[in-house]
Amino acid sequence: MHQFDLSEEGLARYRQFTCLDVHTEGEPLRIITSGYPEIPGDTMLAKRQYLTAHLDSYRSLLMHEPRGHADMYGALITEAVTPEADFGVLFMHNQGYSSMCGHGILGLLKAACETGVITLAKGPRSIGIDTPAGLVRASVERLNDGSLHASFLNVPSWAEALDCSVKVPELGVIAYDIGFGGAYYAYVDADRYGISCRADNQARLIALGQSIKQAVMAVHPLTHPLEADLGFLYGTIFTSREVTDPGAHSRHVCIFADGELDRSPTGTGVAGRIALLMARNEAQLGQALTIESIVDGRMTVTGVEQVGYQTKDAVIARVSGRAFITGRQQFLLDPQDVFQTGFMLAR
């Protein structure tokens, strides 16, 4: 068998990136382990701004084709910026950078434990992770069967607005709520408008999700109470009571960035949802809800504490889910490659 491999001398002409790929409840996460320079900045928002201004070509190279795809998602590990954190993370996707990502946190915990970055003794271990949305406190434990149980206490989540309405070309006037769970989402009851949240309806869900997001953004400006950079609508979440698991509360389909469809129930999305349900007295403090995804992935979310956050009546949500390592990658950029930053075909 011929061995097709580059020598060290051959590799020297390429820019190199190494990554560890995982998925959380079906949603991909590409953890970038080398190839970036150190990212300056005293806060995670400052680091995100630096990435956007100076290194965005690396994001598109690793997220877009031919190395990624339209629904790829990434995480770049940084030094911590607060004393309570073990490390920091910046999340990226096909359009830019997220403020927080629940499936990403769970995927990072899996990868950190399996690679020895985090060592586990008997019982749960607490880990602090700095994100642009704030400090996330996570917990991971190795169970008797060898599997990992990971969860995190999210940044404060709240019901931003209830019972709003907007006109959408495809549907007419629709009702929506806005919740914050590390990012702002517009939540739409899919059952009310006869919208299937099954996988065979993904094209329509993407189109409607983008249309709703644009319509809401036009009439409902958002201001985060503390950070101006967080005051934007991140995506649309369709909710449905049509579930596969009879023990599940509901199903989520999140459309975000440039038409990305989250394969997981969306960690920040379920945190925002529990805040909305509690605001409507449809969920109680301490009540655990299982939320399904479009591919039958599932996350469990529980409102564990009510807190004040600036001007908001907020809730701290605990989110848990399963993650699995899928591969190790070494990506190369040929200096003569005609697609220096990758490409992405329009949907």
mmCIF file of C-alpha atoms in Angstrom:
data_model
loop_
_atom_site.group_PDB
_atom_site.id
_atom_site.type_symbol
_atom_site.label_atom_id
_atom_site.label_comp_id
_atom_site.label_asym_id
_atom_site.label_seq_id
_atom_site.Cartn_x
_atom_site.Cartn_y
_atom_site.Cartn_z
ATOM 1 C CA MET A 1 0.000 0.000 0.000
ATOM 2 C CA HIS A 2 1.405 3.376 -0.998
ATOM 3 C CA GLN A 3 1.701 5.901 1.837
ATOM 4 C CA PHE A 4 0.428 9.287 0.740
ATOM 5 C CA ASP A 5 1.814 11.635 3.345
ATOM 6 C CA LEU A 6 3.763 14.870 3.416
ATOM 7 C CA SER A 7 7.251 15.038 4.853
ATOM 8 C CA GLU A 8 8.135 17.660 7.427
ATOM 9 C CA GLU A 9 9.882 19.536 4.644
ATOM 10 C CA GLY A 10 6.769 19.327 2.495
ATOM 11 C CA LEU A 11 4.517 20.491 5.335
ATOM 12 C CA ALA A 12 6.671 23.557 5.890
ATOM 13 C CA ARG A 13 5.231 25.336 2.859
ATOM 14 C CA TYR A 14 1.673 25.191 4.233
ATOM 15 C CA ARG A 15 -0.087 27.138 6.964
ATOM 16 C CA GLN A 16 -1.287 24.449 9.368
ATOM 17 C CA PHE A 17 -4.287 24.187 11.678
ATOM 18 C CA THR A 18 -5.156 21.269 13.932
ATOM 19 C CA CYS A 19 -8.647 20.646 15.240
ATOM 20 C CA LEU A 20 -10.595 18.161 17.304
ATOM 21 C CA ASP A 21 -14.107 17.599 16.005
ATOM 22 C CA VAL A 22 -17.031 16.632 18.248
ATOM 23 C CA HIS A 23 -20.793 16.739 18.052
ATOM 24 C CA THR A 24 -23.268 17.608 20.788
ATOM 25 C CA GLU A 25 -26.649 15.998 20.253
ATOM 26 C CA GLY A 26 -25.928 16.008 16.509
ATOM 27 C CA GLU A 27 -24.610 19.570 16.189
ATOM 28 C CA PRO A 28 -20.960 19.790 15.029
ATOM 29 C CA LEU A 29 -18.218 21.575 16.914
ATOM 30 C CA ARG A 30 -14.732 22.061 15.488
ATOM 31 C CA ILE A 31 -12.350 22.859 18.355
ATOM 32 C CA ILE A 32 -9.292 24.656 16.978
ATOM 33 C CA THR A 33 -6.229 23.425 18.866
ATOM 34 C CA SER A 34 -3.422 25.147 16.925
ATOM 35 C CA GLY A 35 -2.780 27.535 14.043
ATOM 36 C CA TYR A 36 -4.005 30.808 15.525
ATOM 37 C CA PRO A 37 -1.717 33.370 17.161
ATOM 38 C CA GLU A 38 -2.429 34.462 20.733
ATOM 39 C CA ILE A 39 -5.555 36.632 20.797
ATOM 40 C CA PRO A 40 -5.070 39.960 22.648
ATOM 41 C CA GLY A 41 -7.757 41.558 24.799
ATOM 42 C CA ASP A 42 -8.640 41.954 28.476
ATOM 43 C CA THR A 43 -12.214 40.712 27.940
ATOM 44 C CA MET A 44 -13.764 38.030 25.747
ATOM 45 C CA LEU A 45 -15.680 40.713 23.851
ATOM 46 C CA ALA A 46 -12.397 42.498 23.136
ATOM 47 C CA LYS A 47 -10.900 39.225 21.915
ATOM 48 C CA ARG A 48 -13.940 38.653 19.702
ATOM 49 C CA GLN A 49 -13.562 42.139 18.258
ATOM 50 C CA TYR A 50 -9.884 41.410 17.494
ATOM 51 C CA LEU A 51 -10.799 38.185 15.693
ATOM 52 C CA THR A 52 -13.386 39.998 13.625
ATOM 53 C CA ALA A 53 -11.005 42.789 12.652
ATOM 54 C CA HIS A 54 -7.777 40.852 12.078
ATOM 55 C CA LEU A 55 -8.235 37.085 11.767
ATOM 56 C CA ASP A 56 -11.639 36.537 10.213
ATOM 57 C CA SER A 57 -10.108 34.807 7.179
ATOM 58 C CA TYR A 58 -9.159 31.900 9.469
ATOM 59 C CA ARG A 59 -12.795 31.523 10.532
ATOM 60 C CA SER A 60 -14.042 31.345 6.962
ATOM 61 C CA LEU A 61 -11.190 29.008 6.011
ATOM 62 C CA LEU A 62 -12.145 26.462 8.689
ATOM 63 C CA MET A 63 -15.939 26.916 8.713
ATOM 64 C CA HIS A 64 -16.641 27.252 4.983
ATOM 65 C CA GLU A 65 -16.118 24.812 2.146
ATOM 66 C CA PRO A 66 -14.004 22.954 1.175
ATOM 67 C CA ARG A 67 -12.831 22.263 4.766
ATOM 68 C CA GLY A 68 -16.184 22.884 6.418
ATOM 69 C CA HIS A 69 -19.763 23.359 5.300
ATOM 70 C CA ALA A 70 -22.676 25.784 5.662
ATOM 71 C CA ASP A 71 -23.668 24.360 9.060
ATOM 72 C CA MET A 72 -20.200 24.026 10.591
ATOM 73 C CA TYR A 73 -19.587 25.530 14.026
ATOM 74 C CA GLY A 74 -16.264 26.260 15.705
ATOM 75 C CA ALA A 75 -14.596 27.034 19.025
ATOM 76 C CA LEU A 76 -11.267 28.739 19.662
ATOM 77 C CA ILE A 77 -9.747 28.272 23.131
ATOM 78 C CA THR A 78 -8.117 31.320 24.752
ATOM 79 C CA GLU A 79 -6.578 32.244 28.065
ATOM 80 C CA ALA A 80 -9.068 33.035 30.836
ATOM 81 C CA VAL A 81 -9.901 36.695 31.484
ATOM 82 C CA THR A 82 -11.471 36.279 34.948
ATOM 83 C CA PRO A 83 -9.998 34.672 38.084
ATOM 84 C CA GLU A 84 -12.873 32.163 38.301
ATOM 85 C CA ALA A 85 -12.321 30.670 34.835
ATOM 86 C CA ASP A 86 -10.086 27.794 33.755
ATOM 87 C CA PHE A 87 -10.015 29.009 30.146
ATOM 88 C CA GLY A 88 -11.906 31.182 27.682
ATOM 89 C CA VAL A 89 -13.656 30.306 24.437
ATOM 90 C CA LEU A 90 -14.731 32.189 21.323
ATOM 91 C CA PHE A 91 -17.431 30.605 19.179
ATOM 92 C CA MET A 92 -17.712 30.978 15.399
ATOM 93 C CA HIS A 93 -20.024 29.942 12.561
ATOM 94 C CA ASN A 94 -20.666 30.540 8.876
ATOM 95 C CA GLN A 95 -21.367 34.257 9.318
ATOM 96 C CA GLY A 96 -19.318 35.437 12.280
ATOM 97 C CA TYR A 97 -18.995 34.945 16.042
ATOM 98 C CA SER A 98 -21.502 33.921 18.708
ATOM 99 C CA SER A 99 -21.749 35.476 22.151
ATOM 100 C CA MET A 100 -22.369 32.136 23.861
ATOM 101 C CA CYS A 101 -23.046 28.537 22.800
ATOM 102 C CA GLY A 102 -24.481 25.782 24.972
ATOM 103 C CA HIS A 103 -23.761 22.866 22.661
ATOM 104 C CA GLY A 104 -20.231 24.251 22.344
ATOM 105 C CA ILE A 105 -19.722 24.285 26.124
ATOM 106 C CA LEU A 106 -20.881 20.666 26.398
ATOM 107 C CA GLY A 107 -18.657 19.621 23.491
ATOM 108 C CA LEU A 108 -15.662 21.371 25.033
ATOM 109 C CA LEU A 109 -16.206 19.580 28.340
ATOM 110 C CA LYS A 110 -16.210 16.219 26.570
ATOM 111 C CA ALA A 111 -13.055 17.031 24.618
ATOM 112 C CA ALA A 112 -11.253 18.480 27.639
ATOM 113 C CA CYS A 113 -11.911 15.373 29.733
ATOM 114 C CA GLU A 114 -11.004 12.866 27.013
ATOM 115 C CA THR A 115 -7.743 14.651 26.162
ATOM 116 C CA GLY A 116 -6.630 15.117 29.764
ATOM 117 C CA VAL A 117 -6.941 18.911 29.796
ATOM 118 C CA ILE A 118 -9.394 18.348 32.642
ATOM 119 C CA THR A 119 -8.617 15.523 35.061
ATOM 120 C CA LEU A 120 -11.423 13.838 36.918
ATOM 121 C CA ALA A 121 -11.388 12.275 40.359
ATOM 122 C CA LYS A 122 -14.374 10.722 42.069
ATOM 123 C CA GLY A 123 -17.429 12.926 41.967
ATOM 124 C CA PRO A 124 -18.233 16.019 39.888
ATOM 125 C CA ARG A 125 -15.609 18.591 38.944
ATOM 126 C CA SER A 126 -16.436 22.281 38.565
ATOM 127 C CA ILE A 127 -14.991 24.256 35.645
ATOM 128 C CA GLY A 128 -15.230 27.981 34.866
ATOM 129 C CA ILE A 129 -15.334 29.073 31.235
ATOM 130 C CA ASP A 130 -15.145 32.697 30.062
ATOM 131 C CA THR A 131 -17.410 33.515 27.085
ATOM 132 C CA PRO A 132 -18.317 36.832 25.437
ATOM 133 C CA ALA A 133 -21.678 36.659 27.250
ATOM 134 C CA GLY A 134 -20.026 36.148 30.637
ATOM 135 C CA LEU A 135 -18.662 33.466 32.946
ATOM 136 C CA VAL A 136 -20.216 30.016 32.572
ATOM 137 C CA ARG A 137 -19.913 27.560 35.462
ATOM 138 C CA ALA A 138 -19.831 23.958 34.276
ATOM 139 C CA SER A 139 -19.763 20.572 35.971
ATOM 140 C CA VAL A 140 -18.584 17.225 34.634
ATOM 141 C CA GLU A 141 -18.527 13.782 36.214
ATOM 142 C CA ARG A 142 -17.488 10.318 35.040
ATOM 143 C CA LEU A 143 -20.282 7.855 35.755
ATOM 144 C CA ASN A 144 -19.874 4.210 36.750
ATOM 145 C CA ASP A 145 -20.393 3.026 33.160
ATOM 146 C CA GLY A 146 -17.501 5.214 31.969
ATOM 147 C CA SER A 147 -19.677 7.855 30.299
ATOM 148 C CA LEU A 148 -19.489 11.542 31.113
ATOM 149 C CA HIS A 149 -22.302 13.618 32.509
ATOM 150 C CA ALA A 150 -21.780 17.292 31.708
ATOM 151 C CA SER A 151 -23.891 20.319 32.511
ATOM 152 C CA PHE A 152 -23.446 24.049 32.911
ATOM 153 C CA LEU A 153 -25.042 26.919 34.739
ATOM 154 C CA ASN A 154 -25.700 29.453 32.030
ATOM 155 C CA VAL A 155 -25.343 33.212 32.181
ATOM 156 C CA PRO A 156 -28.559 34.920 33.399
ATOM 157 C CA SER A 157 -31.519 34.345 31.067
ATOM 158 C CA TRP A 158 -34.710 36.345 30.857
ATOM 159 C CA ALA A 159 -37.957 36.951 28.999
ATOM 160 C CA GLU A 160 -37.252 40.086 26.991
ATOM 161 C CA ALA A 161 -40.702 40.467 25.399
ATOM 162 C CA LEU A 162 -43.949 38.465 25.336
ATOM 163 C CA ASP A 163 -46.857 38.399 22.886
ATOM 164 C CA CYS A 164 -45.321 40.517 20.148
ATOM 165 C CA SER A 165 -46.418 40.397 16.511
ATOM 166 C CA VAL A 166 -44.857 41.060 13.138
ATOM 167 C CA LYS A 167 -45.868 40.646 9.514
ATOM 168 C CA VAL A 168 -43.914 38.042 7.580
ATOM 169 C CA PRO A 169 -44.467 37.742 3.810
ATOM 170 C CA GLU A 170 -44.866 33.952 3.834
ATOM 171 C CA LEU A 171 -47.211 33.743 6.836
ATOM 172 C CA GLY A 172 -48.901 37.098 7.357
ATOM 173 C CA VAL A 173 -48.997 38.488 10.899
ATOM 174 C CA ILE A 174 -47.457 36.082 13.412
ATOM 175 C CA ALA A 175 -46.919 36.141 17.173
ATOM 176 C CA TYR A 176 -43.490 35.816 18.749
ATOM 177 C CA ASP A 177 -41.693 36.125 22.067
ATOM 178 C CA ILE A 178 -38.087 37.210 22.618
ATOM 179 C CA GLY A 179 -35.912 35.473 25.179
ATOM 180 C CA PHE A 180 -32.257 35.863 26.130
ATOM 181 C CA GLY A 181 -30.154 32.859 27.096
ATOM 182 C CA GLY A 182 -26.713 34.196 26.215
ATOM 183 C CA ALA A 183 -28.069 35.516 22.925
ATOM 184 C CA TYR A 184 -31.440 36.920 21.890
ATOM 185 C CA TYR A 185 -33.889 34.670 20.019
ATOM 186 C CA ALA A 186 -37.348 35.177 18.549
ATOM 187 C CA TYR A 187 -39.504 32.193 19.574
ATOM 188 C CA VAL A 188 -42.405 31.175 17.335
ATOM 189 C CA ASP A 189 -45.007 28.477 18.068
ATOM 190 C CA ALA A 190 -44.686 26.335 14.940
ATOM 191 C CA ASP A 191 -47.824 24.293 15.699
ATOM 192 C CA ARG A 192 -49.945 27.434 15.693
ATOM 193 C CA TYR A 193 -49.024 28.101 12.061
ATOM 194 C CA GLY A 194 -48.939 24.517 10.809
ATOM 195 C CA ILE A 195 -45.153 24.467 10.420
ATOM 196 C CA SER A 196 -43.638 21.003 10.750
ATOM 197 C CA CYS A 197 -40.447 20.803 12.814
ATOM 198 C CA ARG A 198 -39.408 17.507 11.217
ATOM 199 C CA ALA A 199 -36.225 16.975 9.233
ATOM 200 C CA ASP A 200 -38.060 16.660 5.923
ATOM 201 C CA ASN A 201 -39.200 20.289 6.301
ATOM 202 C CA GLN A 202 -35.737 21.752 6.845
ATOM 203 C CA ALA A 203 -35.665 23.884 3.679
ATOM 204 C CA ARG A 204 -38.892 25.659 4.638
ATOM 205 C CA LEU A 205 -37.770 26.061 8.240
ATOM 206 C CA ILE A 206 -34.546 27.732 7.113
ATOM 207 C CA ALA A 207 -36.362 30.091 4.747
ATOM 208 C CA LEU A 208 -39.027 31.007 7.312
ATOM 209 C CA GLY A 209 -36.488 31.356 10.109
ATOM 210 C CA GLN A 210 -34.426 33.825 8.123
ATOM 211 C CA SER A 211 -37.511 35.770 7.050
ATOM 212 C CA ILE A 212 -38.842 36.005 10.607
ATOM 213 C CA LYS A 213 -35.462 37.103 11.938
ATOM 214 C CA GLN A 214 -35.219 39.913 9.393
ATOM 215 C CA ALA A 215 -38.808 41.031 10.048
ATOM 216 C CA VAL A 216 -38.337 41.104 13.823
ATOM 217 C CA MET A 217 -35.023 42.938 13.550
ATOM 218 C CA ALA A 218 -36.741 45.653 11.496
ATOM 219 C CA VAL A 219 -39.387 46.407 14.129
ATOM 220 C CA HIS A 220 -37.864 45.297 17.439
ATOM 221 C CA PRO A 221 -34.443 46.781 18.241
ATOM 222 C CA LEU A 222 -32.660 45.158 21.163
ATOM 223 C CA THR A 223 -30.409 46.642 23.822
ATOM 224 C CA HIS A 224 -28.492 44.414 26.180
ATOM 225 C CA PRO A 225 -28.525 45.920 29.699
ATOM 226 C CA LEU A 226 -24.749 45.695 30.089
ATOM 227 C CA GLU A 227 -22.938 45.045 26.786
ATOM 228 C CA ALA A 228 -23.804 46.880 23.572
ATOM 229 C CA ASP A 229 -22.139 44.138 21.506
ATOM 230 C CA LEU A 230 -24.735 41.629 22.741
ATOM 231 C CA GLY A 231 -27.744 43.698 21.658
ATOM 232 C CA PHE A 232 -28.730 41.857 18.479
ATOM 233 C CA LEU A 233 -31.176 39.151 17.438
ATOM 234 C CA TYR A 234 -29.169 35.960 16.928
ATOM 235 C CA GLY A 235 -31.831 33.693 15.455
ATOM 236 C CA THR A 236 -35.339 32.297 15.260
ATOM 237 C CA ILE A 237 -36.424 29.292 17.329
ATOM 238 C CA PHE A 238 -39.489 27.316 16.283
ATOM 239 C CA THR A 239 -41.129 25.406 19.139
ATOM 240 C CA SER A 240 -43.442 22.430 18.765
ATOM 241 C CA ARG A 241 -45.288 20.031 21.040
ATOM 242 C CA GLU A 242 -44.971 17.264 18.410
ATOM 243 C CA VAL A 243 -42.169 15.147 19.894
ATOM 244 C CA THR A 244 -40.681 11.709 19.314
ATOM 245 C CA ASP A 245 -39.960 10.932 22.968
ATOM 246 C CA PRO A 246 -43.221 10.961 24.965
ATOM 247 C CA GLY A 247 -41.242 12.208 27.955
ATOM 248 C CA ALA A 248 -40.045 15.322 26.123
ATOM 249 C CA HIS A 249 -41.629 18.681 26.785
ATOM 250 C CA SER A 250 -41.240 20.097 23.268
ATOM 251 C CA ARG A 251 -39.042 20.346 20.198
ATOM 252 C CA HIS A 252 -36.810 23.240 19.121
ATOM 253 C CA VAL A 253 -35.542 24.117 15.658
ATOM 254 C CA CYS A 254 -33.139 27.057 15.711
ATOM 255 C CA ILE A 255 -32.219 28.975 12.543
ATOM 256 C CA PHE A 256 -29.286 31.336 13.101
ATOM 257 C CA ALA A 257 -26.378 33.114 11.369
ATOM 258 C CA ASP A 258 -26.697 32.853 7.570
ATOM 259 C CA GLY A 259 -29.365 30.157 7.531
ATOM 260 C CA GLU A 260 -27.608 27.650 9.790
ATOM 261 C CA LEU A 261 -29.934 25.014 11.243
ATOM 262 C CA ASP A 262 -28.914 23.777 14.673
ATOM 263 C CA ARG A 263 -29.003 19.973 14.876
ATOM 264 C CA SER A 264 -29.176 20.201 18.684
ATOM 265 C CA PRO A 265 -32.004 21.787 20.716
ATOM 266 C CA THR A 266 -29.663 24.829 21.178
ATOM 267 C CA GLY A 267 -28.180 25.266 24.644
ATOM 268 C CA THR A 268 -28.661 29.028 24.855
ATOM 269 C CA GLY A 269 -32.052 28.580 23.222
ATOM 270 C CA VAL A 270 -33.363 26.171 25.857
ATOM 271 C CA ALA A 271 -32.068 28.556 28.550
ATOM 272 C CA GLY A 272 -34.026 31.419 27.009
ATOM 273 C CA ARG A 273 -37.059 29.162 26.663
ATOM 274 C CA ILE A 274 -37.146 28.204 30.351
ATOM 275 C CA ALA A 275 -37.094 31.918 31.183
ATOM 276 C CA LEU A 276 -40.069 32.489 28.883
ATOM 277 C CA LEU A 277 -41.995 29.516 30.290
ATOM 278 C CA MET A 278 -41.379 30.665 33.864
ATOM 279 C CA ALA A 279 -42.497 34.185 32.970
ATOM 280 C CA ARG A 280 -45.788 32.660 31.756
ATOM 281 C CA ASN A 281 -46.066 30.399 34.841
ATOM 282 C CA GLU A 282 -45.824 27.375 32.524
ATOM 283 C CA ALA A 283 -42.694 26.036 34.259
ATOM 284 C CA GLN A 284 -41.577 26.155 37.863
ATOM 285 C CA LEU A 285 -38.222 26.702 39.529
ATOM 286 C CA GLY A 286 -36.477 23.335 39.804
ATOM 287 C CA GLN A 287 -38.597 21.678 37.101
ATOM 288 C CA ALA A 288 -36.451 19.773 34.583
ATOM 289 C CA LEU A 289 -37.652 19.846 30.974
ATOM 290 C CA THR A 290 -36.326 17.731 28.109
ATOM 291 C CA ILE A 291 -36.234 19.542 24.763
ATOM 292 C CA GLU A 292 -35.798 17.613 21.492
ATOM 293 C CA SER A 293 -34.051 18.710 18.307
ATOM 294 C CA ILE A 294 -34.831 18.212 14.627
ATOM 295 C CA VAL A 295 -32.704 15.027 14.632
ATOM 296 C CA ASP A 296 -34.092 13.800 17.985
ATOM 297 C CA GLY A 297 -31.112 15.016 19.999
ATOM 298 C CA ARG A 298 -32.126 16.171 23.444
ATOM 299 C CA MET A 299 -31.064 18.573 26.173
ATOM 300 C CA THR A 300 -32.398 18.941 29.679
ATOM 301 C CA VAL A 301 -32.937 22.428 31.078
ATOM 302 C CA THR A 302 -33.856 23.465 34.604
ATOM 303 C CA GLY A 303 -34.366 26.912 36.075
ATOM 304 C CA VAL A 304 -32.386 26.643 39.322
ATOM 305 C CA GLU A 305 -32.301 30.196 40.671
ATOM 306 C CA GLN A 306 -34.110 33.479 40.142
ATOM 307 C CA VAL A 307 -31.772 36.468 40.120
ATOM 308 C CA GLY A 308 -31.729 40.148 39.342
ATOM 309 C CA TYR A 309 -29.501 41.100 36.414
ATOM 310 C CA GLN A 310 -29.214 44.844 35.922
ATOM 311 C CA THR A 311 -32.841 45.801 35.131
ATOM 312 C CA LYS A 312 -33.980 42.235 34.351
ATOM 313 C CA ASP A 313 -35.762 39.580 36.384
ATOM 314 C CA ALA A 314 -33.613 36.678 35.292
ATOM 315 C CA VAL A 315 -33.162 32.974 35.903
ATOM 316 C CA ILE A 316 -30.051 30.835 36.077
ATOM 317 C CA ALA A 317 -30.617 27.754 33.928
ATOM 318 C CA ARG A 318 -28.783 24.447 34.192
ATOM 319 C CA VAL A 319 -28.377 22.760 30.793
ATOM 320 C CA SER A 320 -27.120 19.241 30.124
ATOM 321 C CA GLY A 321 -26.601 17.097 27.032
ATOM 322 C CA ARG A 322 -24.372 14.468 25.422
ATOM 323 C CA ALA A 323 -21.271 15.040 23.295
ATOM 324 C CA PHE A 324 -19.027 12.696 21.321
ATOM 325 C CA ILE A 325 -15.627 13.014 19.630
ATOM 326 C CA THR A 326 -15.818 12.424 15.873
ATOM 327 C CA GLY A 327 -12.308 13.049 14.557
ATOM 328 C CA ARG A 328 -8.920 14.743 14.621
ATOM 329 C CA GLN A 329 -8.105 17.084 11.769
ATOM 330 C CA GLN A 330 -4.981 18.662 10.344
ATOM 331 C CA PHE A 331 -5.900 21.329 7.831
ATOM 332 C CA LEU A 332 -3.407 22.849 5.410
ATOM 333 C CA LEU A 333 -3.515 26.065 3.414
ATOM 334 C CA ASP A 334 -1.424 26.008 0.271
ATOM 335 C CA PRO A 335 -0.090 29.536 -0.396
ATOM 336 C CA GLN A 336 -1.186 29.062 -4.031
ATOM 337 C CA ASP A 337 -4.693 27.808 -3.183
ATOM 338 C CA VAL A 338 -7.193 29.778 -5.260
ATOM 339 C CA PHE A 339 -9.666 29.742 -2.324
ATOM 340 C CA GLN A 340 -7.583 31.335 0.423
ATOM 341 C CA THR A 341 -10.585 31.921 2.697
ATOM 342 C CA GLY A 342 -12.811 29.108 1.504
ATOM 343 C CA PHE A 343 -16.232 29.711 -0.006
ATOM 344 C CA MET A 344 -19.885 29.159 0.737
ATOM 345 C CA LEU A 345 -22.605 28.662 -1.833
ATOM 346 C CA ALA A 346 -25.763 30.676 -1.284
ATOM 347 C CA ARG A 347 -28.711 28.621 -0.018
#
